[in-house]
CSV table of C-alpha atoms (C1' of nucleotides) in Angstrom, one decimal:
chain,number,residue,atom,x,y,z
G,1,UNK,CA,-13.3,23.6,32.7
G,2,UNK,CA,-12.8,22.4,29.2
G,3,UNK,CA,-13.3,18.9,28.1
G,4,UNK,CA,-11.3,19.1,25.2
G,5,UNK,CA,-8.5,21.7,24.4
G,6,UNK,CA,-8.6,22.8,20.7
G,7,UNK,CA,-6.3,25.8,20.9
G,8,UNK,CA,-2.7,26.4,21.1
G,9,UNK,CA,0.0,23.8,21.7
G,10,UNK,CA,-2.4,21.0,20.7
G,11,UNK,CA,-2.9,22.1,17.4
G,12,UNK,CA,0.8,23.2,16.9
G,13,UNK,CA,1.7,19.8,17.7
G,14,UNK,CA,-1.0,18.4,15.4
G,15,UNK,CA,-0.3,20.8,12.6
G,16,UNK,CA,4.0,19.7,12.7
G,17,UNK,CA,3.2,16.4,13.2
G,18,UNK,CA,1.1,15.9,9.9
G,19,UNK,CA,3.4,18.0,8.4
G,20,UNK,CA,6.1,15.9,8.7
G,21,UNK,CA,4.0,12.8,8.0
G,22,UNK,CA,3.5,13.8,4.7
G,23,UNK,CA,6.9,14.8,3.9
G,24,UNK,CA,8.1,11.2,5.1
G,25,UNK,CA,5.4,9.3,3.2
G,26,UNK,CA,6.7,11.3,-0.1
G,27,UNK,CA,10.2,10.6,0.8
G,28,UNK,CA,9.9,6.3,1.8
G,29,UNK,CA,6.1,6.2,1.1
G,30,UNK,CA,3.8,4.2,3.3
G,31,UNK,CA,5.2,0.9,3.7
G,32,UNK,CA,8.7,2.5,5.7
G,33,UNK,CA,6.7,4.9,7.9
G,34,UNK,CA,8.0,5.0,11.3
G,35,UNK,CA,6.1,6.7,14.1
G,36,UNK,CA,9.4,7.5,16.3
G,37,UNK,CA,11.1,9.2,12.9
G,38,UNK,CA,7.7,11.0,12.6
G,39,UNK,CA,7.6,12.3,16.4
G,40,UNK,CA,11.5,13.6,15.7
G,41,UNK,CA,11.0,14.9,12.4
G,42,UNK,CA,8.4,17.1,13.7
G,43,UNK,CA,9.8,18.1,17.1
G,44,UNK,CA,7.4,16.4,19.3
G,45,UNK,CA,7.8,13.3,21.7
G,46,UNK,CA,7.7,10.2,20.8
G,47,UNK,CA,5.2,9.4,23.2
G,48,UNK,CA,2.8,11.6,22.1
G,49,UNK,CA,2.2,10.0,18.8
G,50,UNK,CA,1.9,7.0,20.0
G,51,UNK,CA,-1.1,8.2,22.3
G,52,UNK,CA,-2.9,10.4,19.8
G,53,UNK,CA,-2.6,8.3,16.7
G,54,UNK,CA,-1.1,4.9,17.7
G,55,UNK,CA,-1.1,3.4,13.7
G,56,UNK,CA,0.5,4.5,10.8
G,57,UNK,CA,-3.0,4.3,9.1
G,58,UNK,CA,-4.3,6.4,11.8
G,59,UNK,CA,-1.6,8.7,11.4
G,60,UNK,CA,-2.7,9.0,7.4
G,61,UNK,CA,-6.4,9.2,7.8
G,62,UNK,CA,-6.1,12.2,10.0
G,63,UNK,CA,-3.8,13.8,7.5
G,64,UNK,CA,-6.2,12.8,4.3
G,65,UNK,CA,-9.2,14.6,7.1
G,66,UNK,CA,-6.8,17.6,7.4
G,67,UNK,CA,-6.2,17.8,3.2
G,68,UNK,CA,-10.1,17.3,2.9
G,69,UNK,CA,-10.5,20.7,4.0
G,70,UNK,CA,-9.1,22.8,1.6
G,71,UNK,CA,-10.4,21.7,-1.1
G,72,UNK,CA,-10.0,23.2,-4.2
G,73,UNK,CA,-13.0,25.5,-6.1
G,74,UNK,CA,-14.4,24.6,-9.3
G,75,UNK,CA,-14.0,26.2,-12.3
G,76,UNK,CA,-16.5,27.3,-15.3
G,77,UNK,CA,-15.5,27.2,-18.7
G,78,UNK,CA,-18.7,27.6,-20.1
G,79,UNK,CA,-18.5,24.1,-21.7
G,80,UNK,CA,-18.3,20.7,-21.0
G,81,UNK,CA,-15.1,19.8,-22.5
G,82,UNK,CA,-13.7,23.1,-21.1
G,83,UNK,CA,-15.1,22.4,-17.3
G,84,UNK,CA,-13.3,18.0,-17.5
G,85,UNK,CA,-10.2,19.9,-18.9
G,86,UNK,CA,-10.0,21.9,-16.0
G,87,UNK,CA,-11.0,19.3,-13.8
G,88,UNK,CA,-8.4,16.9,-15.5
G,89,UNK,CA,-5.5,19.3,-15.2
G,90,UNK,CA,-6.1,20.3,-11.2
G,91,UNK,CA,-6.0,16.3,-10.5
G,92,UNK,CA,-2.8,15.8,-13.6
G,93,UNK,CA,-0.8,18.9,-11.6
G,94,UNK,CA,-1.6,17.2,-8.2
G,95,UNK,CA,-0.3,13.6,-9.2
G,96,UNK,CA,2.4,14.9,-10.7
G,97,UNK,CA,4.0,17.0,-8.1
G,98,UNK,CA,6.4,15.3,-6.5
G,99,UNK,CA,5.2,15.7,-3.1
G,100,UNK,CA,1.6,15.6,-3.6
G,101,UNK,CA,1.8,12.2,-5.8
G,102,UNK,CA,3.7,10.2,-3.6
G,103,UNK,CA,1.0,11.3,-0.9
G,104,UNK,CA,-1.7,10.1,-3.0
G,105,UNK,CA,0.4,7.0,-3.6
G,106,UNK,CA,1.1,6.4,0.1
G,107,UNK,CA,-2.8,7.3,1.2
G,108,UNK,CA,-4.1,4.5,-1.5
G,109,UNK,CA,-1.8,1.7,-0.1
G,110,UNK,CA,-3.1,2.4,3.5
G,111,UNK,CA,-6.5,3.0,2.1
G,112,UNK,CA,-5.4,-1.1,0.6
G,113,UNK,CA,-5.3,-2.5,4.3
G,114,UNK,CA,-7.3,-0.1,6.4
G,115,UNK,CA,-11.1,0.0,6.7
G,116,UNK,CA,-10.7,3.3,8.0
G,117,UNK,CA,-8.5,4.9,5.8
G,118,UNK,CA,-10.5,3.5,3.2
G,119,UNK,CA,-13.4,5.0,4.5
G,120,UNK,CA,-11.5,8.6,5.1
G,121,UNK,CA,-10.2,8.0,0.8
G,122,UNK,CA,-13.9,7.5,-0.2
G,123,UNK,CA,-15.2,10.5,1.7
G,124,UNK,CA,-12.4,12.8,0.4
G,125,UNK,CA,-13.4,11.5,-3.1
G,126,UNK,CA,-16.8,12.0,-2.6
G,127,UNK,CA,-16.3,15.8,-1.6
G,128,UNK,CA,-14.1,16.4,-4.6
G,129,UNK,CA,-16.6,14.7,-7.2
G,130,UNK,CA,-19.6,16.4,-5.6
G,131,UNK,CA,-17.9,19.3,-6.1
G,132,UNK,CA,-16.9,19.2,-9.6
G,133,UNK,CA,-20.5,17.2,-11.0
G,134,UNK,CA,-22.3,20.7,-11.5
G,135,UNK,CA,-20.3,20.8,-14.1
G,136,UNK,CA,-22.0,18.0,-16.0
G,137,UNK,CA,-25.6,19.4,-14.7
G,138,UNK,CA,-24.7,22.6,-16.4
G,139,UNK,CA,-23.6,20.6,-19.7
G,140,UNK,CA,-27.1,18.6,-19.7
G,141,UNK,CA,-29.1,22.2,-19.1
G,142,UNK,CA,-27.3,23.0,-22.3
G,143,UNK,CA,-28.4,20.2,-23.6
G,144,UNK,CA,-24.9,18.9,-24.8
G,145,UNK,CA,-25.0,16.0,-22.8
G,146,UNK,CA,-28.6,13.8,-22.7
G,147,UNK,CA,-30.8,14.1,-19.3
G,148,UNK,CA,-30.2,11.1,-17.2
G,149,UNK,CA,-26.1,11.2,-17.2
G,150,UNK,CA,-24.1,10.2,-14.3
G,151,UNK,CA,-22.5,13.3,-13.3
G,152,UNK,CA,-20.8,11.5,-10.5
G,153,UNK,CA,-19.5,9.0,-12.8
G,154,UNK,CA,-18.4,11.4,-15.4
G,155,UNK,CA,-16.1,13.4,-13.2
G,156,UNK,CA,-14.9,9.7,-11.4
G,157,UNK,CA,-14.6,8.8,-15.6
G,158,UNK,CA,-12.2,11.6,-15.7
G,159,UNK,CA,-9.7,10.9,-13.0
G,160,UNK,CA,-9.6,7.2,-13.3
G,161,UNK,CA,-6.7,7.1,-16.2
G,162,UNK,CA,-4.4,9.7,-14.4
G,163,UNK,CA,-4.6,7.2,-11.3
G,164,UNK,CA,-4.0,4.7,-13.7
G,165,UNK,CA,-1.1,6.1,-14.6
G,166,UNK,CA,0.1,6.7,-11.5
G,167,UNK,CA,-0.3,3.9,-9.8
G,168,UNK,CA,0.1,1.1,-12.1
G,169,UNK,CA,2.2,2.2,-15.2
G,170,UNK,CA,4.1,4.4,-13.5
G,171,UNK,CA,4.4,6.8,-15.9
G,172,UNK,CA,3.8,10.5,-13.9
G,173,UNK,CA,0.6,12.3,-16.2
G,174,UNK,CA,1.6,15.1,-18.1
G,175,UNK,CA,-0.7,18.1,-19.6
G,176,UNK,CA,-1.2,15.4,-23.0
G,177,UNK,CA,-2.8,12.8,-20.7
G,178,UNK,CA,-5.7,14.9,-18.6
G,179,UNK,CA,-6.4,16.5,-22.1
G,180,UNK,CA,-7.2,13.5,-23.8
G,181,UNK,CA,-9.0,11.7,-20.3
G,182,UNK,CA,-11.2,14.6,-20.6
G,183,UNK,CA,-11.5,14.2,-24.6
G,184,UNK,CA,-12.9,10.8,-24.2
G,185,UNK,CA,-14.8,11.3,-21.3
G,186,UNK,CA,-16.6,14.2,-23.0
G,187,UNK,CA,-16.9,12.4,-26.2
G,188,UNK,CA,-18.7,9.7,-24.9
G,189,UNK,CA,-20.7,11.6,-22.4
G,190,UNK,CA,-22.2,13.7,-25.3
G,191,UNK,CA,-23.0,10.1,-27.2
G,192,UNK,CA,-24.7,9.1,-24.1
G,193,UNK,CA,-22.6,6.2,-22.2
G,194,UNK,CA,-23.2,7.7,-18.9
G,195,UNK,CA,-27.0,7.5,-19.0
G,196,UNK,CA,-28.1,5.4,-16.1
F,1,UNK,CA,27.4,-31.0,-9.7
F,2,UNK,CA,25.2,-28.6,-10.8
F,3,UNK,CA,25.1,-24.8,-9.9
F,4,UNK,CA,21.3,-24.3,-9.2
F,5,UNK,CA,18.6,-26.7,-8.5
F,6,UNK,CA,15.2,-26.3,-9.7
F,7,UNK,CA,13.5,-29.4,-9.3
F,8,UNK,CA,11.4,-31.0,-6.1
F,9,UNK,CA,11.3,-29.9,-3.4
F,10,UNK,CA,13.0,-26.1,-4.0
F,11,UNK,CA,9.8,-26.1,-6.8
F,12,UNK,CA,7.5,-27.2,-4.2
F,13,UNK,CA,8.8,-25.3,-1.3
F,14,UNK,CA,8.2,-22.3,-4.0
F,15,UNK,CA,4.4,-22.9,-4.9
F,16,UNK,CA,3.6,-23.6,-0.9
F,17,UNK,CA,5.1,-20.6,0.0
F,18,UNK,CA,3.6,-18.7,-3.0
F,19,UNK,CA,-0.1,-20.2,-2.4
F,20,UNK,CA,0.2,-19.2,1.2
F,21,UNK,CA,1.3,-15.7,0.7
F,22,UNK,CA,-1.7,-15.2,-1.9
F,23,UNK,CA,-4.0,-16.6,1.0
F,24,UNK,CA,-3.0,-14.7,3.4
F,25,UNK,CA,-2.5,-11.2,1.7
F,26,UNK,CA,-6.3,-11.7,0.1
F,27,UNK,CA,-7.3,-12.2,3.9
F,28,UNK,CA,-5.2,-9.5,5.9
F,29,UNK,CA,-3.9,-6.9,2.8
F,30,UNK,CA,0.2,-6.5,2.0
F,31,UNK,CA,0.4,-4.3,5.4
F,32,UNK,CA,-0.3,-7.1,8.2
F,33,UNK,CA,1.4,-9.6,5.5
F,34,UNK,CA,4.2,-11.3,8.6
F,35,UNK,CA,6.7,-13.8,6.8
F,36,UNK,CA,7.0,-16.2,9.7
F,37,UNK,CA,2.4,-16.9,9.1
F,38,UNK,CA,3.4,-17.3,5.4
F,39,UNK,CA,6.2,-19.8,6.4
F,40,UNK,CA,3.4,-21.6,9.1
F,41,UNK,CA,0.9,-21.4,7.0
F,42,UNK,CA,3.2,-23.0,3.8
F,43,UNK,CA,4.2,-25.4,6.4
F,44,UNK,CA,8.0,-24.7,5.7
F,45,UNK,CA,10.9,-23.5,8.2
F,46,UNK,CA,11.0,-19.5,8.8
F,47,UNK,CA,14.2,-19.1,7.9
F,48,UNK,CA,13.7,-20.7,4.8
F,49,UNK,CA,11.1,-18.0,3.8
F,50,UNK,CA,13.5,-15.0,5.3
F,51,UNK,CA,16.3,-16.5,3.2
F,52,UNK,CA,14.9,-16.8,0.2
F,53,UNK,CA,12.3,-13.7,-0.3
F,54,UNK,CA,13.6,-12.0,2.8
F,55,UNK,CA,11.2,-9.0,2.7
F,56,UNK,CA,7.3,-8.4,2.1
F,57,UNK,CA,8.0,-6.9,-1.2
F,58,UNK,CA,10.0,-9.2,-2.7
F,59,UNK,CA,7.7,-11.6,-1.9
F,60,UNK,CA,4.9,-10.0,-3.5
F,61,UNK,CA,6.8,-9.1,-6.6
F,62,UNK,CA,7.8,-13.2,-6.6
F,63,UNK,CA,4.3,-13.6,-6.9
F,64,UNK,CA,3.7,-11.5,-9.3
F,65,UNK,CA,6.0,-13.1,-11.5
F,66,UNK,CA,4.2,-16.2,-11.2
F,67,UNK,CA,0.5,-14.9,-12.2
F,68,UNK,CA,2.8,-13.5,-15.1
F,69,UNK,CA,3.5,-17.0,-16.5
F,70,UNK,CA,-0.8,-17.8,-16.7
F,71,UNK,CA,-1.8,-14.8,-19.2
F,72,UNK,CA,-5.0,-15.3,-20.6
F,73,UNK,CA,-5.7,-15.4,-24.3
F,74,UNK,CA,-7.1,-12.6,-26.4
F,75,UNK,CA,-10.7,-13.6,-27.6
F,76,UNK,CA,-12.0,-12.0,-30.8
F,77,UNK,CA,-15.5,-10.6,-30.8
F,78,UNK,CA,-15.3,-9.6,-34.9
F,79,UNK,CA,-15.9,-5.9,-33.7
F,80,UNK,CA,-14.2,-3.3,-31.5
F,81,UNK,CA,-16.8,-2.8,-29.0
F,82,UNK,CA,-17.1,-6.8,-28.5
F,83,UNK,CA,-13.5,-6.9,-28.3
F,84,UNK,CA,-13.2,-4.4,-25.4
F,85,UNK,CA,-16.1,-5.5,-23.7
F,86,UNK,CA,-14.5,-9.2,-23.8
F,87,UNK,CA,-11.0,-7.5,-22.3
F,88,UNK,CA,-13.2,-5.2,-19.8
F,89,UNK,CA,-15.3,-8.2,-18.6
F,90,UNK,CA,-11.9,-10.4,-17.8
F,91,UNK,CA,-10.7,-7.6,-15.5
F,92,UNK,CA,-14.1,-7.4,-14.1
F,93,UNK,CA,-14.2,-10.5,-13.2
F,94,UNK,CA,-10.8,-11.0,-12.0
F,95,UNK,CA,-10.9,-7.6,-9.7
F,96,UNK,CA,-14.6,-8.8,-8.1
F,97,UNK,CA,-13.1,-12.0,-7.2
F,98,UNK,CA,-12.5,-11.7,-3.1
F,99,UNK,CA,-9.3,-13.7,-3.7
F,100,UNK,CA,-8.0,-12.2,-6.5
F,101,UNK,CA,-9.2,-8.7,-6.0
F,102,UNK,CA,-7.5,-8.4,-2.8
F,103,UNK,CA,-4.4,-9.8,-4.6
F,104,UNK,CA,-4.4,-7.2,-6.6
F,105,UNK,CA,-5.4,-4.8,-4.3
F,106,UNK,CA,-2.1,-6.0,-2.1
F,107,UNK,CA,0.3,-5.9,-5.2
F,108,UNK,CA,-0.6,-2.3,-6.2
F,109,UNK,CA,-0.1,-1.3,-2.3
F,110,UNK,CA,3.1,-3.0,-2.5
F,111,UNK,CA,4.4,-1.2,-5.7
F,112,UNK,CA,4.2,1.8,-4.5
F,113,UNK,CA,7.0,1.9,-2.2
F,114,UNK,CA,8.9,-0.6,-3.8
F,115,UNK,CA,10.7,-0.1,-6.5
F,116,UNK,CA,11.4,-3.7,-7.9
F,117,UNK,CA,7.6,-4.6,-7.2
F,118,UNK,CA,6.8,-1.7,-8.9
F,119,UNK,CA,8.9,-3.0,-12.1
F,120,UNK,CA,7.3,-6.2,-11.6
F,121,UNK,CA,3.6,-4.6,-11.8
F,122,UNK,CA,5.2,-2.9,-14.8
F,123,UNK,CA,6.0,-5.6,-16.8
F,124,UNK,CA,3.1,-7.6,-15.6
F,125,UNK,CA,0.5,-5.0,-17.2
F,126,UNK,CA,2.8,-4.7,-19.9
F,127,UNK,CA,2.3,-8.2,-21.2
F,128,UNK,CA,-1.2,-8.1,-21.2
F,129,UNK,CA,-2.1,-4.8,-22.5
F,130,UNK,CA,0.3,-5.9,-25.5
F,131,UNK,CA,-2.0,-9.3,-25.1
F,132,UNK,CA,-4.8,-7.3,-26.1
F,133,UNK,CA,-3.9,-4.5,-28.2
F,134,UNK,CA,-4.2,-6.3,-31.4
F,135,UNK,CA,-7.7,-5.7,-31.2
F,136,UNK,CA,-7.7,-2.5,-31.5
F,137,UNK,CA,-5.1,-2.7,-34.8
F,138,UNK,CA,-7.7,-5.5,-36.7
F,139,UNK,CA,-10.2,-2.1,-35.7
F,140,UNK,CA,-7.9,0.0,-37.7
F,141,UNK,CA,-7.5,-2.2,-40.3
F,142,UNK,CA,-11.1,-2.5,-40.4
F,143,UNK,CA,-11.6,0.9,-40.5
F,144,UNK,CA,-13.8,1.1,-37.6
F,145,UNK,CA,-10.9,3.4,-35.5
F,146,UNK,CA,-8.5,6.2,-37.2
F,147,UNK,CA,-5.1,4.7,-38.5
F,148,UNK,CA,-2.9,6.0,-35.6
F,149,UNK,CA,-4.8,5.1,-32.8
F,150,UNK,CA,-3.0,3.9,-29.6
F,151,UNK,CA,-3.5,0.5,-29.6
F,152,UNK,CA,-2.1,0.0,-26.1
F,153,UNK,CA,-3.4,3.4,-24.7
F,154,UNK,CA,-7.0,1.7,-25.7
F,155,UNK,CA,-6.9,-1.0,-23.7
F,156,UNK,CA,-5.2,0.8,-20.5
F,157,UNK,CA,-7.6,3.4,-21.0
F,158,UNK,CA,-10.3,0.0,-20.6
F,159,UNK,CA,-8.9,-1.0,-17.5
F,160,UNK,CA,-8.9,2.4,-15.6
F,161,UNK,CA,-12.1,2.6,-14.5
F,162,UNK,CA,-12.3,-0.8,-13.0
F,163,UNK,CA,-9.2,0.0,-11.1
F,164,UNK,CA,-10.2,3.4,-10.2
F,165,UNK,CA,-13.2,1.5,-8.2
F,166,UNK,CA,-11.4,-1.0,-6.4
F,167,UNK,CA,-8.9,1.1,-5.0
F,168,UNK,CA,-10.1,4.5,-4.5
F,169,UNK,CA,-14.3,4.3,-4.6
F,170,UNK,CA,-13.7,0.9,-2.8
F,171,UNK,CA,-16.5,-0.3,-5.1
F,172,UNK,CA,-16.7,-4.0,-6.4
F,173,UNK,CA,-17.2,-3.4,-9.9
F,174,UNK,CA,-19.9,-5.7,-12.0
F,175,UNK,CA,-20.9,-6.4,-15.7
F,176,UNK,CA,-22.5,-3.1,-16.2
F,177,UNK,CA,-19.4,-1.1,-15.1
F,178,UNK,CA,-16.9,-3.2,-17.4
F,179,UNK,CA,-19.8,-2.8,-20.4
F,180,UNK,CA,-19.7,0.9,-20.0
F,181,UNK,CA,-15.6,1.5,-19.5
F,182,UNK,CA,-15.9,-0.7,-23.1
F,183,UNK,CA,-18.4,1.3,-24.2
F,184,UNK,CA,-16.7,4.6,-23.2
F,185,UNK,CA,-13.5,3.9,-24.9
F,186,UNK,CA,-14.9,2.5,-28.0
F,187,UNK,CA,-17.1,5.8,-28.7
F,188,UNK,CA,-14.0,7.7,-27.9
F,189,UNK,CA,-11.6,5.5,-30.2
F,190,UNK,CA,-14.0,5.7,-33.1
F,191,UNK,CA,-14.0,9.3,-32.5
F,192,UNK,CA,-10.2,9.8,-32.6
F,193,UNK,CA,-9.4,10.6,-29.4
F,194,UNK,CA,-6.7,7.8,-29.0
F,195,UNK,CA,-4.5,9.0,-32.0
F,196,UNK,CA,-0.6,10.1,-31.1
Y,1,DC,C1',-2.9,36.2,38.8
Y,2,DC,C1',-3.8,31.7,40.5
Y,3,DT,C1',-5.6,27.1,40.0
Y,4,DC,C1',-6.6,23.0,37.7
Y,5,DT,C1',-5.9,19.5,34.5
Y,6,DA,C1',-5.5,18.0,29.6
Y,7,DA,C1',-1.8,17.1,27.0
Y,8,DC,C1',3.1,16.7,26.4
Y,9,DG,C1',7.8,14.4,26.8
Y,10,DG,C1',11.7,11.6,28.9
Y,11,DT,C1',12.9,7.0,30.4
Y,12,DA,C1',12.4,2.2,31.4
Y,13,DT,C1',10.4,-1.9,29.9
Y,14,DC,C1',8.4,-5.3,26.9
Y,15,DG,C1',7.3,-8.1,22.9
Y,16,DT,C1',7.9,-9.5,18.4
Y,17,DG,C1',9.8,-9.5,13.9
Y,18,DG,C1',14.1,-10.5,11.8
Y,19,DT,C1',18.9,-12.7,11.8
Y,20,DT,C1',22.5,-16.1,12.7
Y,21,DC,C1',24.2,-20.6,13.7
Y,22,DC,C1',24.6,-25.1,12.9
Y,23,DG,C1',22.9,-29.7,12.3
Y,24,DT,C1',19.7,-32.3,8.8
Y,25,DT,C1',17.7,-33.6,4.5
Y,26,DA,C1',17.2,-34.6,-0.2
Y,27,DG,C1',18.2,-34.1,-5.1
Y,28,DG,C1',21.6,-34.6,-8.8
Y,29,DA,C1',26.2,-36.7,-10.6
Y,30,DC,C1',28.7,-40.7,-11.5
R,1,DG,C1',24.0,-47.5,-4.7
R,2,DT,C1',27.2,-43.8,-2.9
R,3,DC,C1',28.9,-39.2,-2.5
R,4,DC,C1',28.5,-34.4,-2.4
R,5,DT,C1',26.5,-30.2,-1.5
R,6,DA,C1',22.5,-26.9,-2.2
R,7,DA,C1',18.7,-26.0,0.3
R,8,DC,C1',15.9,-26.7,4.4
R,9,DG,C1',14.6,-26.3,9.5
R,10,DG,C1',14.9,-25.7,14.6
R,11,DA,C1',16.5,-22.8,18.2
R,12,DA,C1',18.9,-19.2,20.3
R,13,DC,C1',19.9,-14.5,19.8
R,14,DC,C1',19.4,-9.6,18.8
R,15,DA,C1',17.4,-5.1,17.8
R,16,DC,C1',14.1,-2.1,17.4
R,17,DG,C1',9.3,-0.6,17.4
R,18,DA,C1',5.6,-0.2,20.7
R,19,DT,C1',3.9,0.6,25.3
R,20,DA,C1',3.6,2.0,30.3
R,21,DC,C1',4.8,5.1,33.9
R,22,DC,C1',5.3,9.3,35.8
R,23,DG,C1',6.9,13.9,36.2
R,24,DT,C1',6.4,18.5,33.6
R,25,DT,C1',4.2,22.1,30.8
R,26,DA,C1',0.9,25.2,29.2
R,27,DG,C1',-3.7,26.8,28.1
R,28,DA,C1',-8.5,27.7,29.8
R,29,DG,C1',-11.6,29.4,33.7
R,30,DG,C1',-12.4,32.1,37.5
DNA sequence: CCTCTAACGGTATCGTGGTTCCGTTAGGAC
DNA sequence: GTCCTAACGGAACCACGATACCGTTAGAGG
């Protein structure tokens, strides 16, 4: 006897259900997400979301879990500027995709309102920068960035005018924009401003 | 007979309603924001609230539109770095208020899946970036910063990292986190990185 | 292959957010 | 002061999202 049943249908309804979570959150974003159009959209009953997720925030923080997992690999340039350019461009081509950006979008606002979505955002974060800070460890071994930087805080330095962008302005980040986030953020990281 | 009336008690009706949808979405966030508490809490008639804002978002943005009307002034520090700390520390302050911060917090949720609150947000961030950009210009003038620096692109780029903590990192951010986005910016700036 | 039960799905029901109706109030014009 | 009407407010009404019930399905163990 199994407790819990990870195989098979469950999954399949998990898997369609998320699916079409996202592609509703892209299409109205988070404010006009209905749980019924959810369960139709993805084939499954009605009842069934209700049951296994219950909230729309729910419903998002499993699917921000589900996107934690395949994160994306870092890449090595061989220099600082090289490894936030990188960096800059995966999160630019992310925001700016259509589907992807209004995810994001639709994730923050429930992460606005939701203790636990907020706490599902944060984690997801904190994967992705602790993934991509070895890049500034490298650059300080190199000795073009003084001991003592941030690395965290460099990577988050990086990010933070692309979400700008997209969430305030308006304007969807283009190539131009992560180049010149990760201009500054490497210019001032050499200079020190991330000590501490 | 006149077409519109702006005076008593449609002004006051207004700035009750207003106060108690600031209230409210600073204590509950823009998703469990319910017109008919607003309209209790304002101690006006429901319908009066559904007929005159009629939605959540329309609300917000209404609101919006009023914090517009109260910019703050520009101060001037005499240098660049002063200058954008004076700009970073107002935002500080204003984000790591509880009220105001989960104003903001609300507004930003709101904008982005409404389109006319979005616009709103727009124009609001708008006016005060162009508030502030002429500190960056006396920098160019003063040859501290390259002529053909980004004047507004400086003082967004200011902002970001404030904004980037309250919504994704969920961070409250303090002196020392305003000092360094100034910071930051103003090595990058003097550097050239704002230019185009 | 059979059993057992976790999980699914259709249907009926319930509650609350939103709308409509109509009488009341108050601010501007003369 | 009087009239006129824009705007307000209470109450009934409506619709739809959320829940509860219960029969059905399918996957894991023996």
């Amino acid at each position: 006897m199994a407790d819990v049943r990870p195989g098979g249908r469950t999954a399949r309804v998990r898997a369609s259900v998320l699916q079409a979570t996202g592609d509703l959150l892209a299409e109205h974003g988070f404010a006009h997400l209905d749980l019924a159009e959810v369960a139709r959209q993805a084939g499954v009953g009605r009842t069934t979301v209700y049951r296994r997720w219950g909230t729309t925030t729910a419903l998002v923080t499993d699917l921000l879990v589900d996107m934690a997992e395949q994160s994306l690999r870092r890449t090595d340039a061989g220099s600082l500027l090289g490894d936030l350019c990188g960096n800059a461009r995966l999160v630019q081509r992310t925001l700016s995709d259509p589907r992807q950006g209004a995810l994001f979008k639709a994730i923050i606002a429930a992460a606005t309102c939701d203790e636990q979505a907020a706490a599902a955002l944060r984690e997801f974060y904190r994967t992705r920068v602790a993934e991509w800070a070895p890049c500034v460890e490298l650059a300080i071994e190199r000795g073009e960035v003084p001991a003592g930087t941030d690395s965290h805080e460099v990577i988050r330095a990086v990010s933070a005018p692309l979400y700008y962008q997209l969430l305030i302005t308006g304007q969807i980040p283009g190539e131009a924009d992560a180049d010149r986030a990760a201009e500054v953020v490497c210019l001032a990281a050499r200079a020190g401003a991330f000590i501490g």
